[in-house]
CSV table of C-alpha atoms in Angstrom, one decimal:
chain,number,residue,atom,x,y,z
D,1,MET,CA,14.4,-31.7,-0.3
D,2,VAL,CA,13.9,-28.0,0.4
D,3,CYS,CA,10.5,-26.9,1.7
D,4,PRO,CA,9.0,-23.9,-0.1
D,5,VAL,CA,8.5,-20.8,2.0
D,6,GLY,CA,5.6,-18.7,0.7
D,7,ARG,CA,6.2,-15.8,3.1
D,8,LYS,CA,9.7,-15.4,1.8
D,9,HIS,CA,8.5,-15.1,-1.8
D,10,VAL,CA,5.7,-12.7,-0.9
D,11,GLU,CA,8.1,-10.4,1.1
D,12,LEU,CA,10.7,-10.4,-1.6
D,13,TRP,CA,8.3,-9.6,-4.4
D,14,SER,CA,6.5,-7.0,-2.3
D,15,GLY,CA,9.8,-5.3,-1.3
D,16,TYR,CA,11.1,-5.2,-4.8
D,17,THR,CA,7.8,-3.9,-6.2
D,18,MET,CA,7.8,-1.1,-3.6
D,19,LEU,CA,11.3,-0.1,-4.6
D,20,VAL,CA,10.3,0.0,-8.3
D,21,LEU,CA,7.2,2.1,-7.3
D,22,ALA,CA,9.5,4.5,-5.4
D,23,VAL,CA,11.6,5.0,-8.5
D,24,ILE,CA,8.5,5.5,-10.7
D,25,THR,CA,7.2,8.0,-8.2
D,26,VAL,CA,10.3,10.1,-8.4
D,27,LEU,CA,10.4,9.9,-12.2
D,28,VAL,CA,6.8,11.1,-12.5
D,29,ASP,CA,7.4,14.5,-10.8
D,30,PRO,CA,10.8,14.8,-9.1
D,31,ALA,CA,10.3,18.5,-8.2
D,32,HIS,CA,7.2,18.0,-6.0
D,33,TRP,CA,7.9,17.4,-2.3
D,34,ALA,CA,5.0,15.0,-1.8
D,35,ASN,CA,6.4,12.6,-4.5
D,36,LEU,CA,9.8,12.7,-2.8
D,37,VAL,CA,8.3,11.9,0.6
D,38,LEU,CA,6.2,9.1,-0.9
D,39,ALA,CA,9.3,7.7,-2.7
D,40,VAL,CA,11.4,7.7,0.5
D,41,LEU,CA,8.6,5.9,2.4
D,42,LEU,CA,8.1,3.4,-0.3
D,43,ALA,CA,11.9,2.8,-0.6
D,44,ALA,CA,12.2,2.4,3.2
D,45,ALA,CA,9.3,-0.1,3.4
D,46,GLY,CA,10.5,-2.0,0.3
D,47,THR,CA,14.0,-2.3,1.6
D,48,ALA,CA,12.8,-3.5,5.0
D,49,LEU,CA,10.6,-6.2,3.3
D,50,ALA,CA,13.3,-7.3,1.0
D,51,VAL,CA,15.9,-7.6,3.7
D,52,HIS,CA,13.5,-9.5,6.0
D,53,GLY,CA,12.5,-11.8,3.1
D,54,HIS,CA,16.2,-12.7,2.4
D,55,ARG,CA,16.7,-13.6,6.1
D,56,ILE,CA,13.9,-16.2,6.1
D,57,HIS,CA,15.3,-19.8,6.0
D,58,ALA,CA,13.6,-22.8,4.5
D,59,PRO,CA,14.0,-26.3,6.1
D,60,VAL,CA,16.1,-28.7,4.2
D,61,LEU,CA,15.9,-32.5,4.5
D,62,GLU,CA,18.8,-34.6,3.3
D,63,PHE,CA,19.9,-38.2,3.5
D,64,ASP,CA,22.6,-40.5,2.5
D,65,GLU,CA,23.7,-44.0,3.6
D,66,GLN,CA,25.3,-42.8,6.8
D,67,GLU,CA,23.2,-39.8,7.8
D,68,PHE,CA,19.7,-38.2,7.8
D,69,ARG,CA,19.9,-34.4,8.2
D,70,TYR,CA,17.4,-31.7,8.9
D,71,THR,CA,18.6,-28.1,8.6
D,72,LEU,CA,16.8,-24.9,9.3
D,73,GLY,CA,19.2,-21.9,9.2
D,74,ARG,CA,21.9,-22.7,11.8
D,75,TYR,CA,19.9,-25.4,13.5
D,76,THR,CA,20.9,-28.9,12.3
D,77,VAL,CA,19.7,-32.4,13.4
D,78,SER,CA,21.8,-35.3,12.2
D,79,LEU,CA,20.7,-38.9,12.8
D,80,ASP,CA,21.8,-42.4,11.9
D,81,PRO,CA,19.1,-43.8,9.5
D,82,GLU,CA,19.0,-47.0,11.5
D,83,GLN,CA,17.8,-45.0,14.6
D,84,ILE,CA,14.6,-43.9,12.7
D,85,GLY,CA,11.9,-46.5,12.8
D,86,SER,CA,9.0,-44.5,11.2
D,87,TYR,CA,7.7,-41.0,10.5
D,88,HIS,CA,4.5,-39.0,10.3
D,89,VAL,CA,3.6,-35.6,8.9
D,90,LEU,CA,1.6,-33.5,11.4
D,91,PRO,CA,-1.2,-31.6,9.6
D,92,GLY,CA,-2.0,-28.0,10.2
D,93,ARG,CA,-1.1,-24.5,9.0
D,94,ILE,CA,2.5,-25.1,9.7
D,95,ARG,CA,3.3,-28.8,9.0
D,96,SER,CA,5.8,-30.7,11.0
D,97,LEU,CA,7.7,-33.9,10.6
D,98,GLY,CA,7.5,-36.4,13.5
D,99,LEU,CA,10.1,-39.1,13.7
D,100,CYS,CA,9.8,-42.3,15.8
D,101,ASP,CA,12.6,-44.6,16.9
D,102,THR,CA,12.6,-48.3,16.2
D,103,THR,CA,10.3,-49.0,19.2
D,104,GLY,CA,7.6,-46.6,18.0
D,105,ARG,CA,8.3,-43.8,20.6
D,106,PRO,CA,8.6,-40.2,19.3
D,107,MET,CA,12.1,-39.0,19.0
D,108,ARG,CA,13.1,-35.8,21.0
D,109,PHE,CA,15.1,-33.0,19.5
D,110,PRO,CA,16.7,-29.9,21.0
D,111,SER,CA,14.7,-26.7,20.7
D,112,LEU,CA,15.1,-24.6,17.6
D,113,ARG,CA,15.3,-21.2,19.4
D,114,ASN,CA,15.7,-22.1,23.1
D,115,ARG,CA,11.9,-21.8,23.7
D,116,ARG,CA,11.6,-25.4,25.0
D,117,THR,CA,13.9,-27.9,26.3
D,118,ALA,CA,13.0,-30.5,23.6
D,119,ARG,CA,10.5,-31.1,20.9
D,120,SER,CA,9.2,-34.2,19.3
D,121,TYR,CA,8.9,-32.9,15.8
D,122,LEU,CA,10.8,-30.9,13.1
D,123,PRO,CA,9.0,-27.9,11.7
D,124,LEU,CA,8.4,-27.7,8.0
D,125,THR,CA,6.4,-25.0,6.2
D,126,GLY,CA,2.7,-24.6,5.4
D,127,MET,CA,3.4,-24.8,1.7
D,128,THR,CA,5.1,-28.2,2.1
D,129,ASP,CA,3.2,-30.9,0.2
D,130,PRO,CA,2.8,-34.0,2.4
D,131,ALA,CA,2.9,-36.3,-0.6
D,132,ARG,CA,6.4,-34.8,-1.5
D,133,VAL,CA,7.6,-35.5,2.1
D,134,GLU,CA,6.2,-39.1,1.8
D,135,MET,CA,8.1,-39.6,-1.5
D,136,PHE,CA,11.3,-38.3,0.1
D,137,MET,CA,11.0,-40.5,3.1
D,138,ALA,CA,10.2,-43.5,0.9
D,139,ALA,CA,13.4,-42.8,-1.1
D,140,ALA,CA,15.3,-42.7,2.3
D,141,GLY,CA,13.8,-46.1,3.2
D,142,ILE,CA,11.9,-44.8,6.2
D,143,PRO,CA,8.3,-46.3,6.5
D,144,PRO,CA,5.3,-44.2,7.5
D,145,ARG,CA,4.0,-44.6,11.0
D,146,ASP,CA,1.0,-46.9,11.3
D,147,ARG,CA,-1.5,-44.9,13.3
D,148,SER,CA,-4.3,-47.4,13.4
D,149,LEU,CA,-5.2,-49.2,16.6
D,150,THR,CA,-5.4,-52.6,14.9
D,151,ARG,CA,-2.9,-54.2,12.7
D,152,GLY,CA,-4.0,-55.9,9.6
């Protein structure tokens, strides 16, 4: 499952739109210096946005019988599916996937960008639909974490 990245799409569309506007600006009046300066500025901004948009990575969740994998760019977490007892999706602007071991304790993962020593969740994106994550985890055979205080 690949999480959608809204910022990536916005930056790509904005960058390519600015590049098209730069071409149109030059075609309207190529002899006027103001149009040339505007076209250069639009092209520079559009190129910067498009390049940055292409560099944004989306998190990918994969599973098979031997391995559960989370990948974000060069960062990869591989786990044996029997180590995972349950999961929960943390709400918020940027959703995250929390995994628990078979005893119910949160699993710890190495930091994504050396900001922390360890983290207890795997970041998804704000556009990730929690229902889609639940369907994926159900297909992987991992039950949701029971967060209630009473069982029943």
